[in-house]
Short mmCIF file of C-alpha atoms in Angstrom, two decimals:
data_model
loop_
_atom_site.label_atom_id
_atom_site.label_comp_id
_atom_site.label_asym_id
_atom_site.label_seq_id
_atom_site.Cartn_x
_atom_site.Cartn_y
_atom_site.Cartn_z
CA UNK M 30 0.00 0.00 0.00
CA UNK M 31 1.18 3.55 -0.79
CA UNK M 32 1.57 4.71 2.84
CA UNK M 33 3.35 7.99 1.99
CA UNK M 34 0.80 8.73 -0.75
CA UNK M 35 -2.07 8.09 1.67
CA UNK M 36 -0.58 10.59 4.15
CA UNK M 37 -0.15 13.26 1.45
CA UNK M 38 -3.68 12.67 0.16
CA UNK M 39 -5.08 12.95 3.69
CA UNK M 40 -3.23 16.25 4.25
CA UNK M 41 -4.56 17.63 0.97
CA UNK M 42 -8.10 16.55 1.84
CA UNK M 43 -7.78 18.21 5.26
CA UNK M 44 -6.40 21.46 3.80
CA UNK M 45 -9.22 21.64 1.26
CA UNK M 46 -11.77 21.06 4.02
CA UNK M 47 -10.31 23.74 6.31
CA UNK M 48 -9.82 26.42 3.63
CA UNK M 49 -12.90 28.67 3.43
CA UNK M 50 -14.32 29.48 0.02
CA UNK M 51 -14.41 33.21 0.66
CA UNK M 52 -16.64 35.81 -0.88
CA UNK M 53 -15.22 36.60 -4.32
CA UNK M 54 -16.49 40.19 -4.61
CA UNK M 55 -15.29 41.03 -1.10
CA UNK M 56 -11.97 39.38 -1.85
CA UNK M 57 -11.61 41.38 -5.06
CA UNK M 58 -12.21 44.70 -3.32
CA UNK M 59 -9.64 43.76 -0.68
CA UNK M 60 -7.13 42.77 -3.39
CA UNK M 61 -7.61 46.11 -5.16
CA UNK M 62 -7.31 48.05 -1.90
CA UNK M 63 -4.04 46.28 -1.08
CA UNK M 64 -2.69 46.88 -4.59
CA UNK M 65 -3.45 50.60 -4.36
CA UNK M 66 -1.97 50.91 -0.86
CA UNK M 67 1.20 49.14 -1.86
CA UNK M 68 1.69 51.20 -5.04
CA UNK M 69 0.42 54.62 -3.91
CA UNK M 70 3.94 56.06 -3.64
CA UNK M 71 5.16 54.76 -6.99
CA UNK M 72 5.41 57.10 -9.97
CA UNK M 73 2.28 55.49 -11.40
CA UNK M 74 0.40 55.70 -8.11
CA UNK M 75 1.20 59.38 -7.70
CA UNK M 76 0.33 60.15 -11.34
CA UNK M 77 -3.12 58.60 -11.01
CA UNK M 78 -3.60 59.76 -7.39
CA UNK M 79 -4.07 56.39 -5.70
CA UNK M 80 -4.36 58.21 -2.35
CA UNK M 81 -7.55 59.90 -3.56
CA UNK M 82 -8.94 56.64 -4.95
CA UNK M 83 -8.33 54.95 -1.59
CA UNK M 84 -10.34 57.66 0.17
CA UNK M 85 -13.35 57.39 -2.18
CA UNK M 86 -16.67 55.90 -1.08
CA UNK M 87 -16.71 53.52 -4.05
CA UNK M 88 -13.18 52.19 -4.47
CA UNK M 89 -13.67 50.09 -7.59
CA UNK M 90 -15.76 52.69 -9.42
CA UNK M 91 -13.24 55.44 -8.63
CA UNK M 92 -10.37 53.22 -9.81
CA UNK M 93 -12.15 52.58 -13.12
CA UNK M 94 -12.84 56.28 -13.63
CA UNK M 95 -9.34 57.57 -12.87
CA UNK M 96 -7.05 54.93 -14.41
CA UNK M 97 -7.21 54.28 -18.19
CA UNK M 98 -6.89 50.95 -19.98
CA UNK M 99 -3.40 49.74 -20.87
CA UNK M 100 -2.22 47.11 -23.31
CA UNK M 101 1.42 46.01 -23.31
CA UNK M 102 2.58 48.55 -25.89
CA UNK M 103 1.01 51.46 -24.02
CA UNK M 104 2.17 50.60 -20.50
CA UNK M 105 5.66 49.70 -21.72
CA UNK M 106 6.01 52.91 -23.75
CA UNK M 107 4.74 55.12 -20.93
CA UNK M 108 5.99 53.32 -17.81
CA UNK M 109 7.79 49.96 -17.86
CA UNK M 110 10.62 51.17 -20.10
CA UNK M 111 11.82 53.24 -17.14
CA UNK M 112 12.86 50.08 -15.28
CA UNK M 113 15.39 49.37 -18.03
CA UNK M 114 16.80 52.88 -17.59
CA UNK M 115 17.52 52.18 -13.92
CA UNK M 116 14.47 53.77 -12.31
CA UNK M 117 12.76 52.29 -9.26
CA UNK M 118 9.21 52.54 -7.91
CA UNK M 119 7.72 52.89 -11.39
CA UNK M 120 4.44 50.94 -11.32
CA UNK M 121 5.31 48.83 -8.26
CA UNK M 122 7.69 49.49 -5.34
CA UNK M 123 11.35 48.73 -5.99
CA UNK M 124 12.62 47.01 -9.13
CA UNK M 125 11.39 43.62 -10.40
CA UNK M 126 13.97 40.82 -10.09
CA UNK M 127 12.56 39.10 -13.19
CA UNK M 128 11.08 39.99 -16.54
CA UNK M 129 8.93 37.40 -18.28
CA UNK M 130 9.66 37.22 -21.99
CA UNK M 131 6.49 36.69 -23.95
CA UNK M 132 6.46 36.85 -27.74
CA UNK M 133 2.80 35.91 -27.54
CA UNK M 134 1.34 34.93 -30.88
CA UNK M 135 1.55 38.01 -33.03
CA UNK M 136 4.39 40.20 -31.83
CA UNK M 137 7.64 40.34 -33.80
CA UNK M 138 9.77 40.83 -30.69
CA UNK M 139 9.46 39.58 -27.13
CA UNK M 140 7.48 41.50 -24.58
CA UNK M 141 9.27 42.03 -21.28
CA UNK M 142 6.73 41.82 -18.48
CA UNK M 143 7.80 42.64 -14.89
CA UNK M 144 7.64 39.76 -12.41
CA UNK M 145 8.01 40.83 -8.78
CA UNK M 146 8.79 38.71 -5.73
CA UNK M 147 5.14 39.18 -4.76
CA UNK M 148 4.08 37.68 -8.10
CA UNK M 149 6.43 34.69 -7.70
CA UNK M 150 4.82 34.11 -4.30
CA UNK M 151 1.31 34.52 -5.75
CA UNK M 152 2.07 31.93 -8.44
CA UNK M 153 3.41 29.58 -5.77
CA UNK M 154 0.22 30.00 -3.71
CA UNK M 155 -1.93 29.38 -6.78
CA UNK M 156 0.05 26.21 -7.45
CA UNK M 157 -0.70 25.04 -3.90
CA UNK M 158 -4.38 25.79 -4.51
CA UNK M 159 -4.23 23.62 -7.62
CA UNK M 160 -2.62 20.76 -5.69
CA UNK M 161 -5.20 21.15 -2.91
CA UNK M 162 -7.99 20.96 -5.48
CA UNK M 163 -6.82 17.45 -6.41
CA UNK M 164 -8.76 16.25 -3.37
CA UNK M 165 -11.91 16.87 -5.46
CA UNK M 166 -10.76 14.39 -8.10
CA UNK M 167 -11.01 10.64 -7.69
CA UNK M 168 -7.29 9.89 -7.56
CA UNK M 169 -5.80 6.92 -5.68
CA UNK M 170 -3.27 7.47 -2.86
CA UNK M 171 -0.35 6.12 -4.91
CA UNK M 172 -0.83 8.94 -7.45
CA UNK M 173 0.63 11.34 -4.87
CA UNK M 174 3.92 9.43 -4.89
CA UNK M 175 4.43 9.72 -8.66
CA UNK M 176 6.56 12.26 -10.51
CA UNK M 177 5.28 15.29 -12.41
CA UNK M 178 6.54 16.26 -15.86
CA UNK M 179 6.41 20.05 -16.17
CA UNK M 180 7.08 20.90 -19.81
CA UNK M 181 7.83 24.59 -19.88
CA UNK M 182 10.56 26.90 -21.04
CA UNK M 183 14.21 26.70 -20.10
CA UNK M 184 14.95 27.44 -16.45
CA UNK M 185 18.37 28.79 -17.46
CA UNK M 186 17.35 32.42 -17.05
CA UNK M 187 19.40 35.14 -18.71
CA UNK M 188 21.08 37.74 -16.52
CA UNK M 189 20.38 41.25 -17.79
CA UNK M 190 21.87 43.95 -15.58
CA UNK M 191 20.14 43.79 -12.20
CA UNK M 192 17.44 41.29 -13.21
CA UNK M 193 16.91 37.92 -14.89
CA UNK M 194 14.81 37.19 -17.97
CA UNK M 195 13.00 34.11 -19.24
CA UNK M 196 9.53 32.80 -19.99
CA UNK M 197 7.14 32.61 -17.03
CA UNK M 198 7.17 28.81 -16.94
CA UNK M 199 10.97 28.92 -16.68
CA UNK M 200 10.85 31.58 -13.95
CA UNK M 201 8.26 29.54 -12.02
CA UNK M 202 10.20 26.28 -12.39
CA UNK M 203 13.42 27.96 -11.25
CA UNK M 204 11.62 28.90 -8.02
CA UNK M 205 10.25 25.43 -7.25
CA UNK M 206 10.24 24.73 -3.47
CA UNK M 207 12.98 22.38 -2.28
CA UNK M 208 10.44 19.80 -1.03
CA UNK M 209 8.94 19.48 -4.53
CA UNK M 210 12.18 18.96 -6.45
CA UNK M 211 12.18 15.20 -5.92
CA UNK M 212 8.87 14.97 -7.79
CA UNK M 213 9.72 17.46 -10.53
CA UNK M 214 10.77 16.18 -13.93
CA UNK M 215 12.61 16.52 -16.27
CA UNK M 216 14.79 17.83 -13.43
CA UNK M 217 16.97 20.90 -13.16
CA UNK M 218 19.76 19.79 -15.51
CA UNK M 219 17.50 18.98 -18.48
CA UNK M 220 15.15 21.90 -17.75
CA UNK M 221 18.06 24.32 -18.22
CA UNK M 222 18.65 23.23 -21.83
CA UNK M 223 17.69 26.25 -23.91
CA UNK M 224 17.13 24.59 -27.28
CA UNK M 225 13.67 23.00 -27.40
CA UNK M 226 14.58 20.07 -29.67
CA UNK M 227 17.63 19.20 -27.56
CA UNK M 228 15.60 19.35 -24.35
CA UNK M 229 12.89 17.05 -25.76
CA UNK M 230 15.54 14.64 -27.06
CA UNK M 231 16.98 14.37 -23.54
CA UNK M 232 13.50 13.85 -22.09
CA UNK M 233 12.90 11.01 -24.55
CA UNK M 234 16.22 9.38 -23.70
CA UNK M 235 15.55 9.54 -19.95
CA UNK M 236 11.82 8.75 -20.03
CA UNK M 237 12.29 5.12 -19.01
CA UNK M 238 13.91 6.22 -15.73
CA UNK M 239 10.84 8.12 -14.51
CA UNK M 240 7.47 7.10 -13.08
CA UNK M 241 5.34 9.96 -14.37
CA UNK M 242 1.90 10.39 -12.82
CA UNK M 243 1.05 13.84 -14.17
CA UNK M 244 1.91 16.11 -17.09
CA UNK M 245 1.77 19.91 -17.17
CA UNK M 246 2.15 22.20 -20.17
CA UNK M 247 0.64 23.72 -23.32
CA UNK M 248 -1.16 21.02 -25.40
CA UNK M 249 0.59 21.51 -28.75
CA UNK M 250 4.09 21.21 -27.29
CA UNK M 251 3.05 18.43 -24.92
CA UNK M 252 1.88 16.43 -27.95
CA UNK M 253 5.23 16.87 -29.67
CA UNK M 254 7.09 15.72 -26.58
CA UNK M 255 4.89 12.64 -26.16
CA UNK M 256 5.32 11.75 -29.83
CA UNK M 257 9.10 12.02 -29.46
CA UNK M 258 9.09 9.70 -26.43
CA UNK M 259 6.82 7.21 -28.20
CA UNK M 260 8.97 7.24 -31.36
CA UNK M 261 12.28 6.99 -29.46
CA UNK M 262 11.15 3.87 -27.59
CA UNK M 263 9.10 2.42 -30.46
CA UNK M 264 5.89 2.40 -28.41
CA UNK M 265 2.22 2.25 -29.34
CA UNK M 266 1.24 4.84 -26.74
CA UNK M 267 2.72 6.78 -23.83
CA UNK M 268 1.22 4.51 -21.17
CA UNK M 269 3.56 1.73 -22.27
CA UNK M 270 6.44 3.65 -20.68
CA UNK M 271 4.50 5.70 -18.08
CA UNK M 272 1.75 3.26 -16.97
CA UNK M 273 0.83 5.38 -13.94
CA UNK M 274 0.11 8.57 -15.90
CA UNK M 275 -3.31 9.72 -14.65
CA UNK M 276 -3.46 13.53 -14.89
CA UNK M 277 -2.72 16.15 -17.54
CA UNK M 278 -2.77 19.80 -16.44
CA UNK M 279 -3.34 21.75 -19.63
CA UNK M 280 -2.76 25.47 -19.75
CA UNK M 281 -2.79 28.68 -21.74
CA UNK M 282 -5.30 27.69 -24.42
CA UNK M 283 -8.58 25.81 -24.73
CA UNK M 284 -7.88 22.06 -24.68
CA UNK M 285 -10.79 20.90 -26.88
CA UNK M 286 -9.09 21.52 -30.25
CA UNK M 287 -6.28 19.19 -29.17
CA UNK M 288 -8.40 16.60 -27.38
CA UNK M 289 -8.76 14.11 -30.22
CA UNK M 290 -5.11 14.13 -31.28
CA UNK M 291 -3.92 14.11 -27.65
CA UNK M 292 -6.07 11.11 -26.72
CA UNK M 293 -4.64 9.19 -29.68
CA UNK M 294 -1.29 9.14 -27.84
CA UNK M 295 -2.74 7.52 -24.71
CA UNK M 296 -3.31 3.90 -23.79
CA UNK M 297 -6.09 4.77 -21.35
CA UNK M 298 -8.00 7.93 -20.35
CA UNK M 299 -6.40 10.54 -18.11
CA UNK M 300 -7.97 13.31 -16.06
CA UNK M 301 -7.50 16.62 -17.89
CA UNK M 302 -7.28 19.64 -15.57
CA UNK M 303 -7.23 23.11 -17.10
CA UNK M 304 -5.09 25.89 -15.65
CA UNK M 305 -4.63 29.54 -16.61
CA UNK M 306 -1.03 30.62 -16.04
CA UNK M 307 -0.06 33.58 -18.21
CA UNK M 308 3.10 35.68 -18.29
CA UNK M 309 1.22 38.19 -16.16
CA UNK M 310 0.15 35.75 -13.43
CA UNK M 311 -1.76 32.61 -12.41
CA UNK M 312 -5.36 33.65 -13.05
CA UNK M 313 -7.62 30.62 -12.70
CA UNK M 314 -7.65 26.87 -12.09
CA UNK M 315 -9.99 23.94 -12.50
CA UNK M 316 -10.93 22.70 -9.06
CA UNK M 317 -13.51 20.01 -9.83
CA UNK M 318 -14.01 17.17 -12.35
CA UNK M 319 -16.66 16.94 -15.09
CA UNK M 320 -15.87 20.38 -16.50
CA UNK M 321 -13.20 22.22 -18.46
CA UNK M 322 -14.11 25.46 -16.69
CA UNK M 323 -11.68 27.17 -14.32
CA UNK M 324 -12.40 29.18 -11.20
CA UNK M 325 -10.94 32.69 -11.08
CA UNK M 326 -8.45 33.08 -8.23
CA UNK M 327 -9.96 36.17 -6.64
CA UNK M 328 -7.89 36.43 -3.44
CA UNK M 329 -4.31 36.21 -4.67
CA UNK M 330 -2.91 39.55 -5.86
CA UNK M 331 -4.87 39.94 -9.10
CA UNK M 332 -7.88 42.24 -9.57
CA UNK M 333 -10.20 41.45 -12.49
CA UNK M 334 -12.36 43.63 -14.74
CA UNK M 335 -14.26 42.73 -17.90
CA UNK M 336 -15.02 44.56 -21.15
CA UNK M 337 -17.78 43.20 -23.45
CA UNK M 338 -16.16 41.57 -26.49
CA UNK M 339 -18.01 43.47 -29.22
CA UNK M 340 -16.65 44.79 -32.54
CA UNK M 341 -17.37 48.41 -31.62
CA UNK M 342 -15.02 48.16 -28.64
CA UNK M 343 -12.12 46.40 -30.40
CA UNK M 344 -9.47 48.27 -32.40
CA UNK M 345 -7.83 46.77 -35.46
CA UNK M 346 -4.69 45.87 -33.48
CA UNK M 347 -6.70 43.99 -30.83
CA UNK M 348 -6.63 46.75 -28.20
CA UNK M 349 -9.85 48.20 -26.78
CA UNK M 350 -11.33 51.63 -27.36
CA UNK M 351 -11.00 54.24 -24.63
CA UNK M 352 -14.78 54.50 -24.25
CA UNK M 353 -15.36 50.73 -23.92
CA UNK M 354 -17.54 50.03 -20.85
CA UNK M 355 -16.13 47.97 -17.99
CA UNK M 356 -18.09 45.31 -16.13
CA UNK M 357 -17.32 44.32 -12.54
CA UNK M 358 -17.23 40.71 -11.37
CA UNK M 359 -20.69 40.72 -9.80
CA UNK M 360 -22.27 42.19 -12.95
CA UNK M 361 -20.73 39.81 -15.49
CA UNK M 362 -23.17 37.45 -17.18
CA UNK M 363 -22.86 33.80 -18.12
CA UNK M 364 -22.15 32.81 -21.74
CA UNK M 365 -21.18 36.38 -22.69
CA UNK M 366 -17.69 36.93 -24.08
CA UNK M 367 -15.51 39.49 -22.31
CA UNK M 368 -12.07 40.96 -22.81
CA UNK M 369 -10.13 40.34 -19.61
CA UNK M 370 -8.40 43.19 -17.74
CA UNK M 371 -6.11 42.64 -14.76
CA UNK M 372 -4.28 44.71 -12.15
CA UNK M 373 -1.54 42.82 -10.35
CA UNK M 374 1.20 42.68 -7.73
CA UNK M 375 3.70 43.04 -10.58
CA UNK M 376 2.49 46.57 -11.35
CA UNK M 377 0.18 45.88 -14.29
CA UNK M 378 -2.80 48.24 -14.13
CA UNK M 379 -6.13 47.75 -15.95
CA UNK M 380 -4.01 45.67 -18.28
CA UNK M 381 -5.38 44.05 -21.42
CA UNK M 382 -3.93 40.57 -21.22
CA UNK M 383 -5.19 39.82 -24.73
CA UNK M 384 -7.49 36.89 -23.88
CA UNK M 385 -11.25 36.70 -24.15
CA UNK M 386 -13.24 34.65 -21.67
CA UNK M 387 -16.80 33.73 -20.81
CA UNK M 388 -18.37 32.75 -17.50
CA UNK M 389 -19.86 29.28 -17.52
CA UNK M 390 -21.05 29.36 -13.90
CA UNK M 391 -21.31 32.71 -12.09
CA UNK M 392 -22.11 31.11 -8.72
CA UNK M 393 -18.68 29.46 -8.82
CA UNK M 394 -16.95 32.24 -10.82
CA UNK M 395 -15.89 29.65 -13.37
CA UNK M 396 -14.66 30.75 -16.78
CA UNK M 397 -13.44 29.37 -20.09
CA UNK M 398 -10.83 30.98 -22.34
CA UNK M 399 -12.60 31.63 -25.65
CA UNK M 400 -9.84 33.24 -27.73
CA UNK M 401 -7.66 36.28 -28.25
CA UNK M 402 -8.68 39.84 -29.06
CA UNK M 403 -6.25 39.76 -32.00
CA UNK M 404 -7.77 36.49 -33.24
CA UNK M 405 -11.00 38.18 -34.27
CA UNK M 406 -11.73 37.90 -37.97
CA UNK M 407 -13.90 40.82 -39.05
CA UNK M 408 -12.36 42.00 -42.32
CA UNK M 409 -15.67 41.71 -44.19
CA UNK M 410 -18.10 41.82 -41.28
CA UNK M 411 -17.91 38.11 -40.44
CA UNK M 412 -17.24 38.79 -36.72
CA UNK M 413 -15.66 35.39 -36.11
CA UNK M 414 -14.07 34.72 -32.72
CA UNK M 415 -11.68 31.85 -32.09
CA UNK M 416 -14.36 30.24 -29.97
CA UNK M 417 -16.62 29.88 -33.02
CA UNK M 418 -13.70 28.71 -35.15
CA UNK M 419 -12.73 26.04 -32.62
CA UNK M 420 -16.30 24.77 -32.47
CA UNK M 421 -16.52 24.55 -36.27
CA UNK M 422 -13.20 22.69 -36.53
CA UNK M 423 -14.36 20.23 -33.87
CA UNK M 424 -17.48 19.59 -35.96
CA UNK M 425 -15.19 18.74 -38.89
CA UNK M 426 -13.25 16.31 -36.70
CA UNK M 427 -16.45 14.52 -35.76
CA UNK M 428 -18.07 14.58 -39.20
CA UNK M 429 -15.00 13.35 -41.10
CA UNK M 430 -13.45 11.30 -38.26
CA UNK M 431 -10.12 13.14 -38.50
CA UNK M 432 -7.84 15.00 -36.08
CA UNK M 433 -7.15 18.73 -36.59
CA UNK M 434 -4.97 19.98 -33.70
CA UNK M 435 -3.91 23.21 -35.46
CA UNK M 436 -5.35 25.68 -37.94
CA UNK M 437 -4.85 29.20 -39.22
CA UNK M 438 -7.17 31.45 -41.22
CA UNK M 439 -7.01 34.80 -43.04
CA UNK M 440 -9.34 36.89 -45.15
CA UNK M 441 -7.88 38.00 -48.47
CA UNK M 442 -8.87 38.75 -52.05
CA UNK M 443 -8.47 35.96 -54.59
CA UNK M 444 -6.44 36.76 -57.70
CA UNK M 445 -8.92 35.10 -60.04
CA UNK M 446 -11.98 37.23 -59.22
CA UNK M 447 -10.78 39.93 -56.76
CA UNK M 448 -13.37 38.73 -54.23
CA UNK M 449 -12.79 38.13 -50.52
CA UNK M 450 -12.47 34.54 -49.29
CA UNK M 451 -11.54 33.01 -45.97
CA UNK M 452 -8.42 30.93 -46.53
CA UNK M 453 -8.03 28.11 -44.00
CA UNK M 454 -5.01 25.87 -43.46
CA UNK M 455 -5.94 22.82 -41.39
CA UNK M 456 -3.21 20.72 -39.79
CA UNK M 457 -4.04 17.03 -40.01
CA UNK M 458 -2.24 13.74 -40.58
CA UNK M 459 -5.47 12.12 -41.79
CA UNK M 460 -6.79 11.91 -45.35
CA UNK M 461 -9.64 14.28 -46.22
CA UNK M 462 -11.07 16.05 -49.26
CA UNK M 463 -10.30 19.79 -49.06
CA UNK M 464 -13.39 20.85 -50.99
CA UNK M 465 -15.70 18.79 -48.77
CA UNK M 466 -14.01 20.19 -45.68
CA UNK M 467 -14.49 23.73 -47.02
CA UNK M 468 -18.21 23.16 -47.61
CA UNK M 469 -18.75 21.60 -44.18
CA UNK M 470 -16.72 24.33 -42.45
CA UNK M 471 -18.68 27.05 -44.22
CA UNK M 472 -22.00 25.48 -43.22
CA UNK M 473 -20.93 25.02 -39.60
CA UNK M 474 -19.95 28.69 -39.32
CA UNK M 475 -23.19 29.84 -40.96
CA UNK M 476 -25.17 27.83 -38.42
CA UNK M 477 -23.12 29.13 -35.47
CA UNK M 478 -22.79 32.82 -36.36
CA UNK M 479 -25.48 34.99 -37.92
CA UNK M 480 -22.97 37.75 -38.75
CA UNK M 481 -20.88 35.25 -40.70
CA UNK M 482 -24.00 34.09 -42.54
CA UNK M 483 -24.82 37.67 -43.53
CA UNK M 484 -21.23 38.29 -44.63
CA UNK M 485 -21.36 35.16 -46.81
CA UNK M 486 -24.37 36.58 -48.62
CA UNK M 487 -22.55 39.85 -49.32
CA UNK M 488 -18.82 40.66 -49.18
CA UNK M 489 -17.44 37.21 -48.33
CA UNK M 490 -17.41 35.09 -51.48
CA UNK M 491 -16.51 31.74 -49.97
CA UNK M 492 -14.16 29.45 -48.07
CA UNK M 493 -10.99 27.75 -49.30
CA UNK M 494 -9.36 24.94 -47.31
CA UNK M 495 -5.89 23.42 -47.61
CA UNK M 496 -4.83 20.52 -45.40
CA UNK M 497 -1.16 20.33 -44.39
CA UNK M 498 1.12 18.41 -42.05
CA UNK M 499 0.52 19.67 -38.47
CA UNK M 500 4.29 19.87 -37.95
CA UNK M 501 4.35 22.87 -40.30
CA UNK M 502 2.76 24.97 -37.57
CA UNK M 503 5.55 24.07 -35.14
CA UNK M 504 8.23 24.67 -37.77
CA UNK M 505 6.71 28.08 -38.52
CA UNK M 506 7.09 28.92 -34.84
CA UNK M 507 10.67 27.69 -34.93
CA UNK M 508 11.53 29.89 -37.91
CA UNK M 509 10.08 32.82 -35.99
CA UNK M 510 12.14 31.84 -32.91
CA UNK M 511 9.05 30.85 -30.97
CA UNK M 512 9.47 27.12 -30.45
CA UNK M 513 8.37 25.44 -27.23
CA UNK M 514 7.54 26.72 -23.78
CA UNK M 515 4.63 29.15 -23.57
CA UNK M 516 4.26 29.64 -27.33
CA UNK M 517 0.75 29.52 -28.76
CA UNK M 518 0.14 29.26 -32.50
CA UNK M 519 -1.69 32.24 -33.92
CA UNK M 520 -5.08 31.34 -35.37
CA UNK M 521 -5.80 34.49 -37.37
CA UNK M 522 -3.34 36.37 -39.59
CA UNK M 523 -3.51 39.63 -41.50
CA UNK M 524 -2.75 39.58 -45.23
CA UNK M 525 0.91 40.57 -44.81
CA UNK M 526 1.73 37.81 -42.34
CA UNK M 527 -0.43 35.33 -44.24
CA UNK M 528 1.67 36.00 -47.35
CA UNK M 529 4.78 35.13 -45.31
CA UNK M 530 3.04 31.99 -44.04
CA UNK M 531 2.13 30.82 -47.55
CA UNK M 532 5.63 31.59 -48.80
CA UNK M 533 7.04 29.52 -45.92
CA UNK M 534 4.79 26.56 -46.81
CA UNK M 535 5.93 26.65 -50.44
CA UNK M 536 9.58 26.77 -49.38
CA UNK M 537 8.95 23.71 -47.21
CA UNK M 538 7.17 21.95 -50.11
CA UNK M 539 4.16 21.62 -47.82
CA UNK M 540 1.79 22.79 -50.57
CA UNK M 541 1.89 22.55 -54.33
#
């Protein structure tokens, strides 16, 4: 019997029982109050008069009225750049010891997002919450003695002046508590390897030495790693080498588009648990089975606001208009898409993280990630969000019995008739007829989105589909120096980038 595992499981069960749920709205007001108090003497806090906001009768309303929205470009241009010029107390007291590098999905160069000691601690606390939530899942005691494969970025952070830089998963892994290091794989030595392909090769070579019970990482890169392990050891599925694998903690993107291809690598079902760790913080976690929804972490250094995700509030570059209305937590509605804004213990203020979400259960404050503000296809009035695209692609998977883990789409004029079409590239290893896929995709989107249906009767002439090897998406990321770690494949491209994409595919002989 797994005695040690039984003890750990009992401690987790006890902690979950003794930890009060808390009132989310009350917690959020307290978080905001603490943020403002802590930062009131920073340059940012003085500029926006945090002292006055703290004295107001309605703290959250006053905060929303006095502090504007910021996306990365705006807050970096106006404030964060000062850190790199040696200034202190800019948007948060002192100077951040880390900067999280995030190229995101559309930027040409890496963003450098401050990560304070308070944020490192907040991420650690959120991780403990996630572990505590495992008591809600039907896991046997011996699971808690198994090792955990955390597939993130390199933990070999780069020293830049008075701070270190790396992706958030690398920063988090480099701060793993000493008591957890015995469970953590691939271990410090392999985790420091900077080159993604070299790191995965070492994981494959060492896989037989580990008893992995859980996986953690972004689905697309997790799939590549599992395929490499399977190929290296000539296996049929990953459970032949890791028979005790029972949990996969997905993160960063919706898991459903990857579900079919991911399950094909398994020998038996695993419990998928969604998490929401971004470069800006650990925002939400799944704390119960039978759902892919995640509960917002409302008491841990991050204050949330929500802007309705409507075309009139979204600029062409994915930012939001200055007059866009803000919705507070208690006023948000279920099944309505919102742009997420956060204020954090790293000195991000009313910050547009770039994701869109919807509440699936307001009583539990559970959300789903539905897409990105930049992944909103509205060139000819189609008003397509990634959420609708994902749903349509899943319908294709079911109708044609194929796996489509990746896709990209753009609206552009066709040379033959100068009309607008939506050009889709679907990544699949399965055989399918492109014209039949195009027809089915078009019909699915018409049924799901009335604006798309109207656009198809007017400015949008049709849909063109090309199926390609899914590895082309990963190679595209590699060419753009975005391979592995926290990287998410962009789903929507403008015409300029789409031209580069199609040129790349031709150079790779991926299309005729």
